[in-house]
Amino acid sequence: MQFNKSLMTAALLAVSSLAVVSANAATATPATFDVKLEVLAMCNITAGAASDIDLGTVNDGSVKTGNNTIAVACSSGTPYNVGLTSSTSETDGTGTLTGPGTAIGYVLTQTAGAAGTPWGDTVGTNTLAATGNGVTAANTHTVYATTTTSTDVAPGTYDDTVTVNVTY
């Protein structure tokens, strides 16, 4: 029986000492950390065959006008400029359609018609300025093309390639 009392006393002392240790435990000063993410500005251009401007057909030498759209998706709030350059590196919005006969001049504009606002590739002068709505919400921009020289030339297909440049 003496052994049981000693065992019981030892057990009570052990439990009591744990309670005393728990009651006297210290709390460390809280520490903090940050969660960070850097979002970089970016822009994507959607152009290509779907953006081709087809001026149709002509057999009377008349002026031809057409349009289509390009899409630009830039980070939300990111200001950007869209510039257009013809294959002959003209930055003033003019270009040349080449084919089997005399070349045909044309102008790219931001508004309809040959007298519309020229659309070239000189930022601050003749580019289109806009602000991004987010990379998943593209802005569409209409491009107009109008012939500026006679279309009374040798029959055949005339074309040019335009490069879309986005500066942000």
CSV table of N, CA and C in Angstrom, one decimal:
chain,number,residue,atom,x,y,z
A,1,MET,N,0.8,-1.2,0.0
A,1,MET,CA,0.0,0.0,0.0
A,1,MET,C,0.9,1.3,0.0
A,2,GLN,N,2.0,1.1,0.8
A,2,GLN,CA,2.9,2.2,0.8
A,2,GLN,C,3.4,2.6,-0.6
A,3,PHE,N,3.6,1.5,-1.4
A,3,PHE,CA,4.1,1.7,-2.7
A,3,PHE,C,3.1,2.5,-3.5
A,4,ASN,N,1.8,2.2,-3.4
A,4,ASN,CA,0.7,2.9,-4.1
A,4,ASN,C,0.6,4.3,-3.7
A,5,LYS,N,0.8,4.6,-2.4
A,5,LYS,CA,0.8,6.0,-1.9
A,5,LYS,C,1.9,6.8,-2.5
A,6,SER,N,3.1,6.2,-2.6
A,6,SER,CA,4.3,6.8,-3.1
A,6,SER,C,4.1,7.1,-4.6
A,7,LEU,N,3.5,6.1,-5.3
A,7,LEU,CA,3.2,6.2,-6.7
A,7,LEU,C,2.2,7.3,-7.0
A,8,MET,N,1.2,7.4,-6.2
A,8,MET,CA,0.1,8.4,-6.3
A,8,MET,C,0.7,9.8,-6.0
A,9,THR,N,1.5,9.9,-5.0
A,9,THR,CA,2.2,11.2,-4.7
A,9,THR,C,3.1,11.6,-5.8
A,10,ALA,N,3.8,10.7,-6.4
A,10,ALA,CA,4.7,11.1,-7.5
A,10,ALA,C,3.9,11.5,-8.7
A,11,ALA,N,2.8,10.9,-9.0
A,11,ALA,CA,2.0,11.2,-10.1
A,11,ALA,C,1.4,12.6,-9.9
A,12,LEU,N,0.9,12.9,-8.7
A,12,LEU,CA,0.3,14.2,-8.4
A,12,LEU,C,1.4,15.3,-8.5
A,13,LEU,N,2.6,15.0,-8.0
A,13,LEU,CA,3.6,16.0,-8.1
A,13,LEU,C,4.0,16.3,-9.6
A,14,ALA,N,4.0,15.2,-10.4
A,14,ALA,CA,4.4,15.4,-11.8
A,14,ALA,C,3.3,16.2,-12.5
A,15,VAL,N,2.1,15.9,-12.3
A,15,VAL,CA,1.0,16.7,-12.9
A,15,VAL,C,1.0,18.1,-12.4
A,16,SER,N,1.2,18.3,-11.2
A,16,SER,CA,1.3,19.7,-10.6
A,16,SER,C,2.4,20.5,-11.2
A,17,SER,N,3.6,19.8,-11.4
A,17,SER,CA,4.7,20.6,-11.9
A,17,SER,C,4.4,21.0,-13.4
A,18,LEU,N,3.7,20.1,-14.1
A,18,LEU,CA,3.3,20.5,-15.5
A,18,LEU,C,2.4,21.7,-15.5
A,19,ALA,N,1.5,21.8,-14.6
A,19,ALA,CA,0.6,22.9,-14.5
A,19,ALA,C,1.3,24.1,-14.1
A,20,VAL,N,2.3,24.0,-13.3
A,20,VAL,CA,3.1,25.2,-12.9
A,20,VAL,C,3.9,25.7,-14.1
A,21,VAL,N,4.5,24.7,-14.8
A,21,VAL,CA,5.3,25.1,-16.0
A,21,VAL,C,4.4,25.7,-17.0
A,22,SER,N,3.2,25.2,-17.3
A,22,SER,CA,2.3,25.8,-18.2
A,22,SER,C,1.9,27.2,-17.8
A,23,ALA,N,1.6,27.4,-16.6
A,23,ALA,CA,1.2,28.7,-16.1
A,23,ALA,C,2.3,29.7,-16.2
A,24,ASN,N,3.6,29.3,-16.2
A,24,ASN,CA,4.7,30.2,-16.2
A,24,ASN,C,5.3,30.3,-17.6
A,25,ALA,N,4.7,29.7,-18.7
A,25,ALA,CA,5.3,29.7,-20.0
A,25,ALA,C,5.2,31.2,-20.6
A,26,ALA,N,6.3,31.6,-21.2
A,26,ALA,CA,6.3,32.9,-21.8
A,26,ALA,C,5.8,32.9,-23.3
A,27,THR,N,5.4,34.0,-23.7
A,27,THR,CA,4.9,34.2,-25.1
A,27,THR,C,5.9,35.0,-25.9
A,28,ALA,N,6.4,34.5,-27.0
A,28,ALA,CA,7.3,35.2,-27.9
A,28,ALA,C,6.7,36.4,-28.5
A,29,THR,N,7.5,37.5,-28.7
A,29,THR,CA,7.0,38.7,-29.4
A,29,THR,C,6.6,38.3,-30.8
A,30,PRO,N,5.3,38.7,-31.2
A,30,PRO,CA,4.9,38.3,-32.6
A,30,PRO,C,5.8,38.8,-33.7
A,31,ALA,N,5.9,38.1,-34.7
A,31,ALA,CA,6.7,38.5,-35.9
A,31,ALA,C,5.7,38.5,-37.1
A,32,THR,N,6.1,39.3,-38.1
A,32,THR,CA,5.3,39.4,-39.3
A,32,THR,C,6.1,39.1,-40.5
A,33,PHE,N,5.4,38.8,-41.6
A,33,PHE,CA,6.0,38.6,-42.9
A,33,PHE,C,5.0,39.2,-44.0
A,34,ASP,N,5.5,39.5,-45.2
A,34,ASP,CA,4.7,40.1,-46.2
A,34,ASP,C,4.5,39.0,-47.3
A,35,VAL,N,3.4,39.1,-48.0
A,35,VAL,CA,3.2,38.4,-49.2
A,35,VAL,C,3.2,39.4,-50.3
A,36,LYS,N,4.1,39.2,-51.3
A,36,LYS,CA,4.3,40.2,-52.4
A,36,LYS,C,4.1,39.6,-53.7
A,37,LEU,N,3.7,40.5,-54.6
A,37,LEU,CA,3.6,40.1,-56.1
A,37,LEU,C,3.8,41.4,-56.9
A,38,GLU,N,4.7,41.3,-57.8
A,38,GLU,CA,4.9,42.5,-58.7
A,38,GLU,C,4.2,42.2,-60.0
A,39,VAL,N,3.3,43.1,-60.4
A,39,VAL,CA,2.6,42.9,-61.7
A,39,VAL,C,3.3,43.8,-62.7
A,40,LEU,N,3.8,43.3,-63.8
A,40,LEU,CA,4.4,44.0,-64.8
A,40,LEU,C,3.5,44.4,-65.9
A,41,ALA,N,3.7,45.6,-66.4
A,41,ALA,CA,2.8,46.0,-67.6
A,41,ALA,C,3.2,45.2,-68.8
A,42,MET,N,2.1,44.9,-69.5
A,42,MET,CA,2.3,44.1,-70.8
A,42,MET,C,1.2,44.4,-71.7
A,43,CYS,N,1.5,44.2,-73.0
A,43,CYS,CA,0.4,44.4,-74.1
A,43,CYS,C,0.5,43.2,-75.1
A,44,ASN,N,-0.6,42.8,-75.6
A,44,ASN,CA,-0.7,41.8,-76.6
A,44,ASN,C,-1.5,42.5,-77.8
A,45,ILE,N,-1.0,42.2,-79.0
A,45,ILE,CA,-1.7,42.7,-80.2
A,45,ILE,C,-2.3,41.5,-80.9
A,46,THR,N,-3.6,41.7,-81.4
A,46,THR,CA,-4.2,40.7,-82.2
A,46,THR,C,-4.5,41.4,-83.5
A,47,ALA,N,-3.7,40.9,-84.5
A,47,ALA,CA,-3.9,41.3,-85.9
A,47,ALA,C,-3.6,40.1,-86.8
A,48,GLY,N,-3.4,40.3,-88.0
A,48,GLY,CA,-3.2,39.1,-88.9
A,48,GLY,C,-4.2,39.1,-90.0
A,49,ALA,N,-4.4,37.9,-90.5
A,49,ALA,CA,-5.3,37.8,-91.7
A,49,ALA,C,-6.7,38.3,-91.3
A,50,ALA,N,-7.2,38.1,-90.1
A,50,ALA,CA,-8.5,38.6,-89.7
A,50,ALA,C,-8.6,40.1,-89.7
A,51,SER,N,-7.4,40.8,-89.6
A,51,SER,CA,-7.4,42.2,-89.6
A,51,SER,C,-7.1,42.8,-91.0
A,52,ASP,N,-7.0,42.0,-92.0
A,52,ASP,CA,-6.7,42.5,-93.4
A,52,ASP,C,-7.8,43.5,-93.8
A,53,ILE,N,-7.4,44.5,-94.5
A,53,ILE,CA,-8.3,45.4,-95.1
A,53,ILE,C,-8.4,45.1,-96.6
A,54,ASP,N,-9.6,44.7,-97.0
A,54,ASP,CA,-9.9,44.4,-98.4
A,54,ASP,C,-10.6,45.6,-99.1
A,55,LEU,N,-9.9,46.2,-100.0
A,55,LEU,CA,-10.5,47.3,-100.7
A,55,LEU,C,-11.4,46.9,-101.8
A,56,GLY,N,-11.6,45.7,-102.0
A,56,GLY,CA,-12.5,45.2,-103.0
A,56,GLY,C,-11.9,45.1,-104.4
A,57,THR,N,-12.8,45.4,-105.3
A,57,THR,CA,-12.4,45.4,-106.7
A,57,THR,C,-12.7,46.7,-107.4
A,58,VAL,N,-12.0,47.0,-108.4
A,58,VAL,CA,-12.2,48.3,-109.1
A,58,VAL,C,-11.9,48.0,-110.6
A,59,ASN,N,-12.7,48.7,-111.5
A,59,ASN,CA,-12.4,48.6,-112.9
A,59,ASN,C,-12.6,50.0,-113.6
A,60,ASP,N,-12.8,51.0,-112.7
A,60,ASP,CA,-13.0,52.3,-113.3
A,60,ASP,C,-12.1,53.4,-112.8
A,61,GLY,N,-11.0,53.0,-112.1
A,61,GLY,CA,-10.0,54.0,-111.6
A,61,GLY,C,-10.4,54.8,-110.4
A,62,SER,N,-11.5,54.4,-109.8
A,62,SER,CA,-12.1,55.2,-108.6
A,62,SER,C,-11.3,55.0,-107.3
A,63,VAL,N,-11.5,55.9,-106.4
A,63,VAL,CA,-10.9,55.8,-105.1
A,63,VAL,C,-11.6,54.7,-104.3
A,64,LYS,N,-10.9,53.9,-103.6
A,64,LYS,CA,-11.4,52.8,-102.8
A,64,LYS,C,-11.1,53.0,-101.3
A,65,THR,N,-12.0,52.7,-100.5
A,65,THR,CA,-11.9,52.8,-99.0
A,65,THR,C,-12.3,51.5,-98.4
A,66,GLY,N,-11.6,51.1,-97.3
A,66,GLY,CA,-12.0,50.0,-96.5
A,66,GLY,C,-11.6,50.1,-95.1
A,67,ASN,N,-12.0,49.2,-94.3
A,67,ASN,CA,-11.5,49.2,-92.9
A,67,ASN,C,-11.6,47.9,-92.2
A,68,ASN,N,-11.0,47.8,-91.1
A,68,ASN,CA,-11.0,46.6,-90.3
A,68,ASN,C,-10.5,46.9,-88.9
A,69,THR,N,-10.4,46.0,-88.0
A,69,THR,CA,-10.0,46.3,-86.6
A,69,THR,C,-8.8,45.5,-86.3
A,70,ILE,N,-8.1,46.1,-85.3
A,70,ILE,CA,-7.0,45.4,-84.6
A,70,ILE,C,-7.3,45.5,-83.1
A,71,ALA,N,-6.9,44.5,-82.4
A,71,ALA,CA,-7.2,44.5,-80.9
A,71,ALA,C,-5.9,44.6,-80.1
A,72,VAL,N,-5.9,45.3,-79.1
A,72,VAL,CA,-4.8,45.5,-78.2
A,72,VAL,C,-5.3,45.3,-76.8
A,73,ALA,N,-4.6,44.4,-76.1
A,73,ALA,CA,-4.9,44.1,-74.7
A,73,ALA,C,-3.7,44.4,-73.9
A,74,CYS,N,-3.8,45.4,-73.0
A,74,CYS,CA,-2.7,45.9,-72.1
A,74,CYS,C,-3.2,45.8,-70.7
A,75,SER,N,-2.2,45.7,-69.8
A,75,SER,CA,-2.5,45.6,-68.4
A,75,SER,C,-3.4,46.8,-68.0
A,76,SER,N,-4.3,46.6,-67.1
A,76,SER,CA,-5.2,47.6,-66.6
A,76,SER,C,-4.5,48.9,-66.2
A,77,GLY,N,-5.0,50.0,-66.8
A,77,GLY,CA,-4.5,51.3,-66.5
A,77,GLY,C,-3.2,51.6,-67.2
A,78,THR,N,-2.7,50.7,-68.1
A,78,THR,CA,-1.4,51.0,-68.8
A,78,THR,C,-1.7,51.8,-70.0
A,79,PRO,N,-1.1,53.0,-70.1
A,79,PRO,CA,-1.2,53.8,-71.3
A,79,PRO,C,-0.3,53.2,-72.4
A,80,TYR,N,-0.9,53.3,-73.6
A,80,TYR,CA,-0.1,52.7,-74.8
A,80,TYR,C,-0.4,53.5,-76.0
A,81,ASN,N,0.5,53.4,-77.0
A,81,ASN,CA,0.3,54.0,-78.3
A,81,ASN,C,0.4,52.9,-79.4
A,82,VAL,N,-0.5,53.0,-80.3
A,82,VAL,CA,-0.6,52.0,-81.5
A,82,VAL,C,0.0,52.8,-82.7
A,83,GLY,N,1.0,52.2,-83.3
A,83,GLY,CA,1.6,52.8,-84.5
A,83,GLY,C,1.5,51.8,-85.7
A,84,LEU,N,1.4,52.4,-86.9
A,84,LEU,CA,1.3,51.5,-88.1
A,84,LEU,C,2.4,52.0,-89.0
A,85,THR,N,3.1,51.0,-89.6
A,85,THR,CA,4.2,51.2,-90.6
A,85,THR,C,4.0,50.3,-91.8
A,86,SER,N,4.0,51.0,-93.0
A,86,SER,CA,3.9,50.2,-94.2
A,86,SER,C,5.1,49.4,-94.5
A,87,SER,N,5.1,48.5,-95.5
A,87,SER,CA,6.3,47.7,-95.8
A,87,SER,C,7.4,48.5,-96.4
A,88,THR,N,7.1,49.8,-96.8
A,88,THR,CA,8.2,50.6,-97.3
A,88,THR,C,8.7,51.5,-96.2
A,89,SER,N,8.4,51.2,-94.9
A,89,SER,CA,8.8,51.9,-93.7
A,89,SER,C,8.3,53.3,-93.6
A,90,GLU,N,7.2,53.6,-94.2
A,90,GLU,CA,6.7,54.9,-94.1
A,90,GLU,C,6.0,55.0,-92.7
A,91,THR,N,6.3,56.1,-91.9
A,91,THR,CA,5.8,56.2,-90.6
A,91,THR,C,4.7,57.3,-90.5
A,92,ASP,N,4.3,57.9,-91.7
A,92,ASP,CA,3.3,58.9,-91.7
A,92,ASP,C,1.9,58.5,-92.1
A,93,GLY,N,1.7,57.2,-92.2
A,93,GLY,CA,0.4,56.6,-92.5
A,93,GLY,C,0.3,56.3,-93.9
A,94,THR,N,1.2,56.6,-94.8
A,94,THR,CA,1.1,56.4,-96.2
A,94,THR,C,1.7,55.0,-96.5
A,95,GLY,N,1.3,54.5,-97.6
A,95,GLY,CA,1.9,53.2,-98.1
A,95,GLY,C,1.7,53.0,-99.6
A,96,THR,N,2.2,51.9,-100.1
A,96,THR,CA,2.1,51.7,-101.5
A,96,THR,C,1.7,50.2,-101.8
A,97,LEU,N,0.6,50.1,-102.5
A,97,LEU,CA,0.2,48.8,-103.0
A,97,LEU,C,0.9,48.4,-104.2
A,98,THR,N,1.6,47.3,-104.2
A,98,THR,CA,2.4,46.9,-105.4
A,98,THR,C,1.7,45.7,-106.1
A,99,GLY,N,1.9,45.6,-107.4
A,99,GLY,CA,1.3,44.5,-108.1
A,99,GLY,C,1.9,44.5,-109.5
A,100,PRO,N,1.2,44.0,-110.5
A,100,PRO,CA,1.8,43.9,-111.9
A,100,PRO,C,2.0,45.2,-112.6
A,101,GLY,N,1.3,46.3,-112.2
A,101,GLY,CA,1.4,47.5,-112.9
A,101,GLY,C,2.0,48.6,-112.0
A,102,THR,N,1.7,49.9,-112.3
A,102,THR,CA,2.1,51.0,-111.6
A,102,THR,C,1.6,50.9,-110.1
A,103,ALA,N,2.4,51.2,-109.1
A,103,ALA,CA,2.0,51.1,-107.7
A,103,ALA,C,0.9,52.1,-107.4
A,104,ILE,N,0.1,51.7,-106.4
A,104,ILE,CA,-1.1,52.5,-106.0
A,104,ILE,C,-0.8,53.0,-104.6
A,105,GLY,N,-0.9,54.3,-104.4
A,105,GLY,CA,-0.7,54.9,-103.1
A,105,GLY,C,-1.9,54.7,-102.2
A,106,TYR,N,-1.7,54.7,-100.9
A,106,TYR,CA,-2.9,54.6,-100.0
A,106,TYR,C,-2.5,55.3,-98.7
A,107,VAL,N,-3.4,55.6,-97.9
A,107,VAL,CA,-3.2,56.2,-96.6
A,107,VAL,C,-4.0,55.5,-95.5
A,108,LEU,N,-3.4,55.3,-94.4
A,108,LEU,CA,-4.1,54.6,-93.2
A,108,LEU,C,-4.5,55.8,-92.3
A,109,THR,N,-5.7,55.7,-91.8
A,109,THR,CA,-6.3,56.7,-91.0
A,109,THR,C,-7.0,56.1,-89.8
A,110,GLN,N,-7.1,57.0,-88.8
A,110,GLN,CA,-7.9,56.6,-87.5
A,110,GLN,C,-9.3,56.9,-87.7
A,111,THR,N,-9.7,57.8,-88.6
A,111,THR,CA,-11.1,58.1,-88.9
A,111,THR,C,-11.3,57.9,-90.4
A,112,ALA,N,-12.5,57.7,-90.8
A,112,ALA,CA,-12.8,57.4,-92.2
A,112,ALA,C,-12.4,58.4,-93.2
A,113,GLY,N,-11.9,58.0,-94.4
A,113,GLY,CA,-11.7,58.8,-95.5
A,113,GLY,C,-10.2,59.3,-95.6
A,114,ALA,N,-9.8,59.7,-96.8
A,114,ALA,CA,-8.4,60.1,-97.1
A,114,ALA,C,-8.1,61.3,-96.3
A,115,ALA,N,-9.1,62.1,-95.9
A,115,ALA,CA,-8.8,63.3,-95.1
A,115,ALA,C,-8.9,63.0,-93.6
A,116,GLY,N,-9.1,61.8,-93.2
A,116,GLY,CA,-9.1,61.4,-91.8
A,116,GLY,C,-7.8,61.6,-91.1
A,117,THR,N,-7.8,61.4,-89.8
A,117,THR,CA,-6.6,61.6,-89.0
A,117,THR,C,-5.6,60.5,-89.4
A,118,PRO,N,-4.4,60.9,-89.9
A,118,PRO,CA,-3.4,59.9,-90.4
A,118,PRO,C,-3.0,59.0,-89.2
A,119,TRP,N,-2.7,57.8,-89.6
A,119,TRP,CA,-2.3,56.8,-88.6
A,119,TRP,C,-0.9,56.3,-89.0
A,120,GLY,N,0.1,56.9,-88.4
A,120,GLY,CA,1.5,56.4,-88.7
A,120,GLY,C,2.1,55.8,-87.4
A,121,ASP,N,3.4,56.0,-87.3
A,121,ASP,CA,4.2,55.3,-86.2
A,121,ASP,C,5.1,56.3,-85.5
A,122,THR,N,4.7,57.5,-85.4
A,122,THR,CA,5.5,58.5,-84.6
A,122,THR,C,4.8,58.9,-83.4
A,123,VAL,N,5.2,58.3,-82.2
A,123,VAL,CA,4.5,58.6,-81.0
A,123,VAL,C,4.4,60.1,-80.7
A,124,GLY,N,3.2,60.5,-80.3
A,124,GLY,CA,3.0,61.9,-80.0
A,124,GLY,C,2.6,62.7,-81.2
A,125,THR,N,2.7,62.1,-82.4
A,125,THR,CA,2.4,62.8,-83.6
A,125,THR,C,1.2,62.2,-84.4
A,126,ASN,N,1.3,60.9,-84.7
A,126,ASN,CA,0.3,60.3,-85.5
A,126,ASN,C,-0.1,58.8,-85.1
A,127,THR,N,0.2,58.5,-83.8
A,127,THR,CA,-0.2,57.2,-83.3
A,127,THR,C,-1.5,57.3,-82.6
A,128,LEU,N,-2.1,56.2,-82.3
A,128,LEU,CA,-3.4,56.3,-81.5
A,128,LEU,C,-3.1,56.0,-80.1
A,129,ALA,N,-3.4,56.9,-79.2
A,129,ALA,CA,-3.2,56.7,-77.8
A,129,ALA,C,-4.4,56.1,-77.1
A,130,ALA,N,-4.2,55.2,-76.2
A,130,ALA,CA,-5.3,54.6,-75.4
A,130,ALA,C,-4.7,54.1,-74.1
A,131,THR,N,-5.6,53.5,-73.3
A,131,THR,CA,-5.3,53.0,-72.0
A,131,THR,C,-5.8,51.5,-71.9
A,132,GLY,N,-5.0,50.6,-71.3
A,132,GLY,CA,-5.4,49.2,-71.2
A,132,GLY,C,-6.5,49.0,-70.3
A,133,ASN,N,-7.4,48.0,-70.6
A,133,ASN,CA,-8.5,47.6,-69.7
A,133,ASN,C,-8.2,46.3,-69.0
A,134,GLY,N,-7.0,45.8,-69.2
A,134,GLY,CA,-6.6,44.5,-68.7
A,134,GLY,C,-6.3,43.5,-69.8
A,135,VAL,N,-5.4,42.6,-69.5
A,135,VAL,CA,-5.0,41.7,-70.6
A,135,VAL,C,-6.0,40.7,-71.1
A,136,THR,N,-7.1,40.6,-70.4
A,136,THR,CA,-8.2,39.8,-70.8
A,136,THR,C,-9.4,40.6,-71.4
A,137,ALA,N,-9.2,41.9,-71.5
A,137,ALA,CA,-10.2,42.8,-72.1
A,137,ALA,C,-9.6,43.7,-73.1
A,138,ALA,N,-9.5,43.2,-74.3
A,138,ALA,CA,-8.8,44.0,-75.4
A,138,ALA,C,-9.7,45.2,-75.8
A,139,ASN,N,-9.0,46.2,-76.2
A,139,ASN,CA,-9.6,47.4,-76.9
A,139,ASN,C,-9.5,47.1,-78.4
A,140,THR,N,-10.6,47.4,-79.1
A,140,THR,CA,-10.5,47.2,-80.6
A,140,THR,C,-10.4,48.6,-81.2
A,141,HIS,N,-9.6,48.7,-82.2
A,141,HIS,CA,-9.3,50.0,-82.9
A,141,HIS,C,-9.5,49.8,-84.4
A,142,THR,N,-10.4,50.6,-85.0
A,142,THR,CA,-10.7,50.5,-86.4
A,142,THR,C,-9.6,51.3,-87.2
A,143,VAL,N,-9.1,50.6,-88.2
A,143,VAL,CA,-8.1,51.2,-89.1
A,143,VAL,C,-8.8,51.3,-90.5
A,144,TYR,N,-8.6,52.5,-91.1
A,144,TYR,CA,-9.2,52.8,-92.4
A,144,TYR,C,-8.1,52.9,-93.4
A,145,ALA,N,-8.3,52.4,-94.6
A,145,ALA,CA,-7.4,52.6,-95.7
A,145,ALA,C,-8.1,53.2,-96.9
A,146,THR,N,-7.5,54.1,-97.5
A,146,THR,CA,-8.1,54.8,-98.7
A,146,THR,C,-7.0,55.0,-99.7
A,147,THR,N,-7.3,54.6,-101.0
A,147,THR,CA,-6.4,54.8,-102.1
A,147,THR,C,-6.2,56.3,-102.3
A,148,THR,N,-5.0,56.7,-102.6
A,148,THR,CA,-4.7,58.2,-102.8
A,148,THR,C,-4.1,58.5,-104.2
A,149,THR,N,-3.9,57.4,-105.0
A,149,THR,CA,-3.5,57.7,-106.4
A,149,THR,C,-4.4,56.8,-107.3
A,150,SER,N,-4.3,57.0,-108.6
A,150,SER,CA,-5.1,56.4,-109.5
A,150,SER,C,-5.1,54.9,-109.4
A,151,THR,N,-6.3,54.3,-109.5
A,151,THR,CA,-6.4,52.8,-109.5
A,151,THR,C,-6.6,52.3,-111.0
A,152,ASP,N,-6.4,53.3,-111.9
A,152,ASP,CA,-6.5,52.9,-113.4
A,152,ASP,C,-5.1,52.4,-113.8
A,153,VAL,N,-4.8,51.2,-113.4
A,153,VAL,CA,-3.5,50.6,-113.6
A,153,VAL,C,-3.7,49.2,-114.3
A,154,ALA,N,-2.6,48.5,-114.6
A,154,ALA,CA,-2.7,47.1,-115.1
A,154,ALA,C,-3.5,46.2,-114.2
A,155,PRO,N,-4.4,45.4,-114.7
A,155,PRO,CA,-5.2,44.5,-113.9
A,155,PRO,C,-4.3,43.5,-113.1
A,156,GLY,N,-4.8,43.1,-112.0
A,156,GLY,CA,-4.0,42.2,-111.1
A,156,GLY,C,-4.3,42.5,-109.6
A,157,THR,N,-3.6,41.8,-108.8
A,157,THR,CA,-3.8,42.0,-107.3
A,157,THR,C,-2.7,42.9,-106.9
A,158,TYR,N,-3.0,43.9,-106.1
A,158,TYR,CA,-2.0,44.8,-105.5
A,158,TYR,C,-2.2,44.7,-104.0
A,159,ASP,N,-1.0,44.7,-103.3
A,159,ASP,CA,-1.1,44.6,-101.8
A,159,ASP,C,0.1,45.2,-101.2
A,160,ASP,N,0.0,45.3,-99.9
A,160,ASP,CA,1.1,45.8,-99.0
A,160,ASP,C,0.9,45.1,-97.6
A,161,THR,N,2.0,45.1,-96.9
A,161,THR,CA,1.9,44.6,-95.5
A,161,THR,C,2.2,45.7,-94.5
A,162,VAL,N,1.3,45.8,-93.5
A,162,VAL,CA,1.5,46.8,-92.5
A,162,VAL,C,1.9,46.2,-91.2
A,163,THR,N,2.8,46.8,-90.5
A,163,THR,CA,3.2,46.3,-89.2
A,163,THR,C,2.6,47.2,-88.1
A,164,VAL,N,2.0,46.5,-87.1
A,164,VAL,CA,1.4,47.2,-85.9
A,164,VAL,C,2.4,47.2,-84.8
A,165,ASN,N,2.7,48.4,-84.3
A,165,ASN,CA,3.7,48.5,-83.2
A,165,ASN,C,2.9,49.1,-82.0
A,166,VAL,N,3.1,48.5,-80.8
A,166,VAL,CA,2.5,49.1,-79.6
A,166,VAL,C,3.6,49.4,-78.7
A,167,THR,N,3.6,50.7,-78.3
A,167,THR,CA,4.6,51.2,-77.3
A,167,THR,C,3.8,51.5,-76.0
A,168,TYR,N,4.4,51.0,-74.9
A,168,TYR,CA,3.8,51.2,-73.6
A,168,TYR,C,4.8,51.4,-72.5
